[in-house]
Amino acid sequence: MVHVSATPVLALRGVSKRFGAVQALTDVELEVHAGEVVALVGDNGAGKSTLVKTIAGVHPIDEGVIEWEGNAVSINKPHDAQGLGVATVYQDLALCDNLDVVGNLFLGRELLHRGVIDEVTMEKQARDLLSTLSIRIPSVRIPIASLSGGQRQVVAIARSLIGDPKVVILDEPTAALGVEQTAQVLDLVERLRERNLGVILISHNMADVKAVADTVAVLRLGKNNGSFPVKSTSHEEIIAAITGATDNAVTRRAERRTTEAAK
Amino acid sequence: MSETSNKTVQGDESPKAEKTAVAEAAAATATVPAPAEDPTAAGVAVVDPRLLVREEGLKGYVTEFKRKVKGGELGSLPVVIGLIIIWTIFQAKNSLFLSADNLSNISYFLSATGMLAIGLVFVLLLGEIDLSVGSVSGLASTVFAVFVVNHGMNQWLALVLTIITGIGIGALHGWFFARIGVPAFVVTLAGFLGWNGLMLWLLGDSGTINIPADSGPVHILGQSSFFMDQAIIGAYLLAGLGVVLSALGQFNEQRRRRAAGVPFRPTSEIIVRVVLLAIASFVAAAVLNNAAGVSNALVIFLASLVIVDFVLRRTTFGRKVFAVGGGIEAARRAGISVPLVRITVFAISGGFAAIGGMFFAGQTASATLNAGGGNTLMLAIAAAVIGGTSLFGGRGSVWSALLGMLVIQSIQTGLDLLNMNTSIQYMITGGVLLGAVVIDSVSRKSQKAAGRG
Ligand SMILES: Nc1ncnc2c1ncn2[C@@H]1O[C@H](COP(=O)(O)OP(=O)(O)OP(=O)(O)O)[C@@H](O)[C@H]1O
Ligand SMILES: [Mg+2]
């Protein structure tokens, strides 16, 4: 683990969120320190994306407090979160289909040159950034609509690196990616940590989580279900926390395997 | 883009923080060799070998053109073809159609409805519609007449107040749409009826208010007011200005792009474009000079097009309009205030409708019951769509107001010349609008298929 500061850069205290009849989040606590990668795991529908969206200002919280560098802040719209320095890659990517790659990368924070959008500098930075993510995109000037799912995902990830974020949230960033791009994204997460940013990484892939995360926070049915240091926690313990029981589908399957193998 | 200094793009005054962040990310991630100085080498780093790159020379243009047409990227092709067909038919029916005087008429009368079409382009870019522009333009001409004639107000002050009225009306529509959530279609349909009613009420029994037109805005917008008082040089000056600015802009862009090492337009292509523009604008100038000169109304319309085009393509506001048109949720998450963009766009539409209303007042030097009524709204919508702005939002350009109006006004003037009565005119305009929408929908479909929708 790299250096971890005392005050978390981002902390959620007793956050709750309701959608009509669904209590998506109940009293959730979460802390992210500068230079720390927190993996947020949980089953489908556990509320991970909802948690991300409350931090990003897409869905304002109903109850609880969000603290930024120790001070309570109110995040009611995406603009508030961006102002604080939260950059988010959403699971549903949210890119503008009609704009080209450059336009999407810089959307909402276009570079200006004498008050006019500076397409040339933006295009140059976009090319440099994308080449570091080793993704092949036919051209940075084609509309997003003509990219593949994985290419869009990389554009969305690259988008979060523009600006000067303090916390980067990645909601299942590698779900649609190839082997090479997945490795690149994991490298990227490590580099973000080296730059002393806080990272929240959501993933269903335990291997990825074990590879890069410092802490694993488990969410189950919209509630905290434990937070573990990755180094000293076994795979099984995390799975047990995710499913809510030591006797679960995963362990049963593993047992079946071993007994079958023994035969 | 008017800068003349030779500094490289990296030295520009872009916000420091953003630049360093990207630079750091780029430096920290340098697994790929950094792009070299040579622009072509830089291109190789990110360009996909499967991308179809245009071949060199003329053949390259032809193949790329064919591919684009197949992919539904029709651009202004259907309009140009349509215009040629329309002009051929009318010329065959009446040899006066392509005379300098008639073409000059077309150029004058297209600017009024063209102004409405400019405002509509903004609304269409959001994927919405404003059905009230015709009524608002009629109301504007009446409001202006009431200020000037009934209250003896200075014409310029009245002009400003009239435009503000239009902006206010548009903002009100936008507020109902963006804040209350009433569909824009319904809000502006109510406006279509309501503002027309207000106009009739203001006009009262007389039905017409004559506006003194010896000076002031109504004079300038009249049919007998010309750029530089009909001086022959005036038209060529305008044409030359357009060509020079376009050439300067394109070469400047090329230079900056070359310096930054990103792909740029080859000099040969720029020259071809500039020459084509020069031919078109100087021929137009010569034709208009053959008649009486360039009407001031047309000059104002063209200037508005240039300004609005700049706003849409080069400012953050324009980018926001496109973003909201292309994906509301994505725009919202990028920190764009969607309601604010919507209200502003409807306010702009109302403002241009009011300006268009002033043009109508200029045509007749009066405010009448008919101003902005009849098929005005249809023509304005048709113009924007025919010119290539999509009804589905997110795609289009303000130049479609000019292209579309050329088509629409040619039809109107041609039918007038042939003494066709209103019934036929309405049917033909309806057909043209339907045709434009069909082309828009079909090209959207094939764009989807070609992965560009
Ligand atoms: N906009 C919404 N409106 C109503 N209910 C919602 C909304 N968004 C999420 N929910 C509900 O909140 C709960 C949590 O959903 P969420 O998307 O956060 O799950 P998740 O942990 O991200 O799951 P996954 O791993 O499948 O992405 C679900 O029951 C879902 O139905
Ligand atoms: Mg999710």
Tab-separated table of N, CA and C in Angstrom, chain B residues 345-440:
chain	number	residue	atom	x	y	z
B	345	VAL	N	-31.988	28.459	-26.116
B	345	VAL	CA	-32.243	28.151	-27.522
B	345	VAL	C	-33.619	28.655	-27.947
B	346	PHE	N	-34.626	28.449	-27.100
B	346	PHE	CA	-35.954	28.938	-27.476
B	346	PHE	C	-35.988	30.469	-27.494
B	347	ALA	N	-35.221	31.079	-26.585
B	347	ALA	CA	-35.148	32.545	-26.596
B	347	ALA	C	-34.508	33.026	-27.900
B	348	ILE	N	-33.458	32.334	-28.343
B	348	ILE	CA	-32.807	32.702	-29.609
B	348	ILE	C	-33.799	32.562	-30.750
B	349	SER	N	-34.555	31.468	-30.726
B	349	SER	CA	-35.542	31.253	-31.784
B	349	SER	C	-36.567	32.386	-31.797
B	350	GLY	N	-37.039	32.785	-30.599
B	350	GLY	CA	-37.985	33.897	-30.520
B	350	GLY	C	-37.366	35.189	-31.026
B	351	GLY	N	-36.091	35.418	-30.672
B	351	GLY	CA	-35.391	36.625	-31.117
B	351	GLY	C	-35.294	36.693	-32.630
B	352	PHE	N	-34.891	35.576	-33.251
B	352	PHE	CA	-34.786	35.579	-34.708
B	352	PHE	C	-36.165	35.705	-35.358
B	353	ALA	N	-37.190	35.140	-34.711
B	353	ALA	CA	-38.541	35.299	-35.256
B	353	ALA	C	-38.915	36.779	-35.271
B	354	ALA	N	-38.578	37.494	-34.187
B	354	ALA	CA	-38.894	38.927	-34.131
B	354	ALA	C	-38.128	39.682	-35.213
B	355	ILE	N	-36.855	39.327	-35.404
B	355	ILE	CA	-36.076	39.992	-36.460
B	355	ILE	C	-36.707	39.709	-37.822
B	356	GLY	N	-37.105	38.445	-38.027
B	356	GLY	CA	-37.787	38.097	-39.274
B	356	GLY	C	-39.043	38.936	-39.455
B	357	GLY	N	-39.759	39.162	-38.351
B	357	GLY	CA	-40.960	39.996	-38.412
B	357	GLY	C	-40.642	41.402	-38.883
B	358	MET	N	-39.493	41.930	-38.453
B	358	MET	CA	-39.065	43.251	-38.922
B	358	MET	C	-38.826	43.229	-40.426
B	359	PHE	N	-38.276	42.105	-40.915
B	359	PHE	CA	-38.056	41.978	-42.358
B	359	PHE	C	-39.392	42.001	-43.101
B	360	PHE	N	-40.412	41.299	-42.531
B	360	PHE	CA	-41.737	41.322	-43.164
B	360	PHE	C	-42.275	42.750	-43.192
B	361	ALA	N	-42.090	43.461	-42.061
B	361	ALA	CA	-42.547	44.856	-42.008
B	361	ALA	C	-41.830	45.680	-43.071
B	362	GLY	N	-40.537	45.397	-43.268
B	362	GLY	CA	-39.766	46.107	-44.279
B	362	GLY	C	-40.292	45.870	-45.686
B	363	GLN	N	-40.775	44.640	-45.933
B	363	GLN	CA	-41.256	44.316	-47.280
B	363	GLN	C	-42.454	45.168	-47.675
B	364	THR	N	-43.346	45.426	-46.697
B	364	THR	CA	-44.578	46.133	-47.039
B	364	THR	C	-44.657	47.513	-46.407
B	365	ALA	N	-43.636	47.864	-45.600
B	365	ALA	CA	-43.657	49.115	-44.841
B	365	ALA	C	-44.928	49.230	-44.013
B	366	SER	N	-45.368	48.094	-43.488
B	366	SER	CA	-46.578	48.115	-42.664
B	366	SER	C	-46.649	46.856	-41.814
B	367	ALA	N	-47.523	46.904	-40.814
B	367	ALA	CA	-47.843	45.694	-40.065
B	367	ALA	C	-49.230	45.272	-40.505
B	368	THR	N	-49.357	44.052	-40.995
B	368	THR	CA	-50.647	43.617	-41.518
B	368	THR	C	-51.116	42.349	-40.832
B	369	LEU	N	-52.399	42.055	-41.047
B	369	LEU	CA	-53.000	40.833	-40.509
B	369	LEU	C	-52.271	39.590	-40.981
B	370	ASN	N	-51.751	39.653	-42.218
B	370	ASN	CA	-51.196	38.446	-42.827
B	370	ASN	C	-49.757	38.172	-42.427
B	371	ALA	N	-49.097	39.196	-41.811
B	371	ALA	CA	-47.671	39.031	-41.541
B	371	ALA	C	-47.425	37.779	-40.711
B	372	GLY	N	-46.535	36.946	-41.187
B	372	GLY	CA	-46.153	35.744	-40.446
B	372	GLY	C	-47.230	34.679	-40.426
B	373	GLY	N	-48.341	34.918	-41.135
B	373	GLY	CA	-49.400	33.921	-41.156
B	373	GLY	C	-49.237	32.986	-42.344
B	374	GLY	N	-50.363	32.352	-42.716
B	374	GLY	CA	-50.325	31.471	-43.886
B	374	GLY	C	-49.307	30.371	-43.729
B	375	ASN	N	-48.486	30.205	-44.772
B	375	ASN	CA	-47.548	29.095	-44.719
B	375	ASN	C	-46.148	29.504	-44.251
B	376	THR	N	-46.013	30.689	-43.656
B	376	THR	CA	-44.691	31.159	-43.236
B	376	THR	C	-43.959	30.134	-42.373
B	377	LEU	N	-44.674	29.626	-41.363
B	377	LEU	CA	-44.055	28.678	-40.442
B	377	LEU	C	-43.565	27.443	-41.191
B	378	MET	N	-44.451	26.904	-42.052
B	378	MET	CA	-44.100	25.707	-42.815
B	378	MET	C	-42.863	25.946	-43.659
B	379	LEU	N	-42.824	27.126	-44.296
B	379	LEU	CA	-41.694	27.430	-45.173
B	379	LEU	C	-40.398	27.488	-44.373
B	380	ALA	N	-40.481	28.096	-43.201
B	380	ALA	CA	-39.264	28.221	-42.397
B	380	ALA	C	-38.775	26.846	-41.946
B	381	ILE	N	-39.688	26.010	-41.483
B	381	ILE	CA	-39.283	24.664	-41.070
B	381	ILE	C	-38.737	23.904	-42.272
B	382	ALA	N	-39.475	23.984	-43.387
B	382	ALA	CA	-39.035	23.275	-44.587
B	382	ALA	C	-37.640	23.725	-44.986
B	383	ALA	N	-37.387	25.036	-44.924
B	383	ALA	CA	-36.078	25.534	-45.327
B	383	ALA	C	-34.971	24.902	-44.485
B	384	ALA	N	-35.156	24.916	-43.157
B	384	ALA	CA	-34.117	24.369	-42.281
B	384	ALA	C	-33.883	22.889	-42.569
B	385	VAL	N	-34.973	22.157	-42.771
B	385	VAL	CA	-34.828	20.712	-42.973
B	385	VAL	C	-34.278	20.407	-44.363
B	386	ILE	N	-34.808	21.103	-45.379
B	386	ILE	CA	-34.305	20.886	-46.735
B	386	ILE	C	-32.813	21.177	-46.780
B	387	GLY	N	-32.400	22.214	-46.089
B	387	GLY	CA	-30.984	22.574	-46.092
B	387	GLY	C	-30.096	21.552	-45.422
B	388	GLY	N	-30.678	20.584	-44.713
B	388	GLY	CA	-29.859	19.512	-44.175
B	388	GLY	C	-29.774	19.457	-42.660
B	389	THR	N	-30.558	20.268	-41.937
B	389	THR	CA	-30.566	20.143	-40.481
B	389	THR	C	-31.585	19.081	-40.098
B	390	SER	N	-31.131	18.120	-39.309
B	390	SER	CA	-31.983	16.975	-39.013
B	390	SER	C	-33.068	17.323	-38.011
B	391	LEU	N	-34.256	16.749	-38.230
B	391	LEU	CA	-35.355	16.914	-37.280
B	391	LEU	C	-35.094	16.137	-36.006
B	392	PHE	N	-34.132	15.208	-36.061
B	392	PHE	CA	-33.913	14.316	-34.927
B	392	PHE	C	-32.876	14.863	-33.952
B	393	GLY	N	-32.359	16.048	-34.240
B	393	GLY	CA	-31.457	16.692	-33.293
B	393	GLY	C	-30.002	16.311	-33.477
B	394	GLY	N	-29.130	17.230	-33.083
B	394	GLY	CA	-27.707	16.923	-33.029
B	394	GLY	C	-26.938	17.035	-34.329
B	395	ARG	N	-27.643	17.148	-35.465
B	395	ARG	CA	-26.930	17.238	-36.722
B	395	ARG	C	-27.474	18.390	-37.538
B	396	GLY	N	-26.587	19.206	-38.082
B	396	GLY	CA	-27.045	20.274	-38.939
B	396	GLY	C	-26.129	21.471	-38.861
B	397	SER	N	-26.434	22.446	-39.708
B	397	SER	CA	-25.622	23.650	-39.737
B	397	SER	C	-26.530	24.793	-40.118
B	398	VAL	N	-26.135	25.983	-39.725
B	398	VAL	CA	-27.014	27.121	-39.956
B	398	VAL	C	-27.056	27.483	-41.441
B	399	TRP	N	-26.075	27.011	-42.203
B	399	TRP	CA	-26.096	27.288	-43.640
B	399	TRP	C	-27.292	26.634	-44.304
B	400	SER	N	-27.894	25.651	-43.618
B	400	SER	CA	-29.080	25.027	-44.193
B	400	SER	C	-30.199	26.048	-44.328
B	401	ALA	N	-30.190	27.092	-43.497
B	401	ALA	CA	-31.214	28.139	-43.637
B	401	ALA	C	-31.086	28.821	-44.998
B	402	LEU	N	-29.853	29.052	-45.429
B	402	LEU	CA	-29.641	29.702	-46.729
B	402	LEU	C	-29.991	28.753	-47.881
B	403	LEU	N	-29.434	27.546	-47.830
B	403	LEU	CA	-29.681	26.586	-48.910
B	403	LEU	C	-31.169	26.291	-49.041
B	404	GLY	N	-31.792	26.002	-47.901
B	404	GLY	CA	-33.209	25.666	-47.916
B	404	GLY	C	-34.053	26.822	-48.419
B	405	MET	N	-33.706	28.028	-47.994
B	405	MET	CA	-34.492	29.185	-48.436
B	405	MET	C	-34.330	29.425	-49.928
B	406	LEU	N	-33.147	29.128	-50.474
B	406	LEU	CA	-32.977	29.261	-51.923
B	406	LEU	C	-33.989	28.381	-52.643
B	407	VAL	N	-34.120	27.139	-52.164
B	407	VAL	CA	-35.078	26.218	-52.777
B	407	VAL	C	-36.497	26.749	-52.611
B	408	ILE	N	-36.857	27.033	-51.351
B	408	ILE	CA	-38.229	27.442	-51.041
B	408	ILE	C	-38.614	28.720	-51.792
B	409	GLN	N	-37.731	29.722	-51.738
B	409	GLN	CA	-38.078	30.996	-52.357
B	409	GLN	C	-38.116	30.864	-53.875
B	410	SER	N	-37.260	29.999	-54.441
B	410	SER	CA	-37.322	29.775	-55.886
B	410	SER	C	-38.683	29.223	-56.268
B	411	ILE	N	-39.169	28.268	-55.468
B	411	ILE	CA	-40.478	27.690	-55.769
B	411	ILE	C	-41.561	28.762	-55.661
B	412	GLN	N	-41.530	29.517	-54.540
B	412	GLN	CA	-42.535	30.557	-54.333
B	412	GLN	C	-42.553	31.550	-55.487
B	413	THR	N	-41.361	32.093	-55.780
B	413	THR	CA	-41.278	33.117	-56.815
B	413	THR	C	-41.661	32.541	-58.173
B	414	GLY	N	-41.201	31.306	-58.431
B	414	GLY	CA	-41.516	30.667	-59.709
B	414	GLY	C	-43.015	30.495	-59.874
B	415	LEU	N	-43.682	30.021	-58.817
B	415	LEU	CA	-45.123	29.805	-58.912
B	415	LEU	C	-45.856	31.135	-59.089
B	416	ASP	N	-45.358	32.171	-58.400
B	416	ASP	CA	-45.944	33.501	-58.581
B	416	ASP	C	-45.824	33.939	-60.029
B	417	LEU	N	-44.639	33.686	-60.591
B	417	LEU	CA	-44.358	34.093	-61.964
B	417	LEU	C	-45.305	33.391	-62.929
B	418	LEU	N	-45.662	32.139	-62.584
B	418	LEU	CA	-46.558	31.370	-63.450
B	418	LEU	C	-48.018	31.625	-63.096
B	419	ASN	N	-48.257	32.583	-62.177
B	419	ASN	CA	-49.619	32.916	-61.759
B	419	ASN	C	-50.394	31.741	-61.186
B	420	MET	N	-49.670	30.858	-60.516
B	420	MET	CA	-50.365	29.753	-59.844
B	420	MET	C	-51.056	30.338	-58.619
B	421	ASN	N	-52.231	29.859	-58.269
B	421	ASN	CA	-52.830	30.452	-57.083
B	421	ASN	C	-52.435	29.716	-55.815
B	422	THR	N	-52.840	30.312	-54.691
B	422	THR	CA	-52.372	29.855	-53.382
B	422	THR	C	-52.594	28.363	-53.168
B	423	SER	N	-53.721	27.863	-53.650
B	423	SER	CA	-54.024	26.453	-53.400
B	423	SER	C	-52.896	25.564	-53.919
B	424	ILE	N	-52.473	25.835	-55.158
B	424	ILE	CA	-51.399	25.031	-55.749
B	424	ILE	C	-50.102	25.232	-54.959
B	425	GLN	N	-49.845	26.508	-54.605
B	425	GLN	CA	-48.615	26.797	-53.860
B	425	GLN	C	-48.549	25.994	-52.568
B	426	TYR	N	-49.681	25.963	-51.840
B	426	TYR	CA	-49.693	25.224	-50.572
B	426	TYR	C	-49.420	23.751	-50.808
B	427	MET	N	-50.054	23.204	-51.824
B	427	MET	CA	-49.880	21.776	-52.066
B	427	MET	C	-48.423	21.462	-52.407
B	428	ILE	N	-47.829	22.314	-53.243
B	428	ILE	CA	-46.446	22.055	-53.640
B	428	ILE	C	-45.503	22.216	-52.444
B	429	THR	N	-45.719	23.271	-51.641
B	429	THR	CA	-44.854	23.457	-50.476
B	429	THR	C	-44.981	22.282	-49.516
B	430	GLY	N	-46.222	21.835	-49.314
B	430	GLY	CA	-46.426	20.667	-48.444
B	430	GLY	C	-45.650	19.471	-48.956
B	431	GLY	N	-45.732	19.251	-50.272
B	431	GLY	CA	-45.010	18.132	-50.873
B	431	GLY	C	-43.507	18.258	-50.672
B	432	VAL	N	-42.985	19.476	-50.852
B	432	VAL	CA	-41.538	19.677	-50.701
B	432	VAL	C	-41.099	19.406	-49.265
B	433	LEU	N	-41.913	19.899	-48.305
B	433	LEU	CA	-41.570	19.659	-46.896
B	433	LEU	C	-41.545	18.160	-46.611
B	434	LEU	N	-42.569	17.468	-47.092
B	434	LEU	CA	-42.618	16.025	-46.869
B	434	LEU	C	-41.384	15.355	-47.473
B	435	GLY	N	-41.049	15.784	-48.702
B	435	GLY	CA	-39.874	15.199	-49.360
B	435	GLY	C	-38.617	15.406	-48.531
B	436	ALA	N	-38.451	16.616	-47.992
B	436	ALA	CA	-37.250	16.905	-47.204
B	436	ALA	C	-37.190	16.032	-45.962
B	437	VAL	N	-38.345	15.866	-45.307
B	437	VAL	CA	-38.364	15.061	-44.091
B	437	VAL	C	-38.082	13.603	-44.410
B	438	VAL	N	-38.607	13.137	-45.564
B	438	VAL	CA	-38.335	11.754	-45.959
B	438	VAL	C	-36.833	11.567	-46.175
B	439	ILE	N	-36.204	12.502	-46.884
B	439	ILE	CA	-34.761	12.391	-47.109
B	439	ILE	C	-34.023	12.372	-45.777
B	440	ASP	N	-34.449	13.235	-44.852
B	440	ASP	CA	-33.820	13.291	-43.532
B	440	ASP	C	-33.935	11.949	-42.820
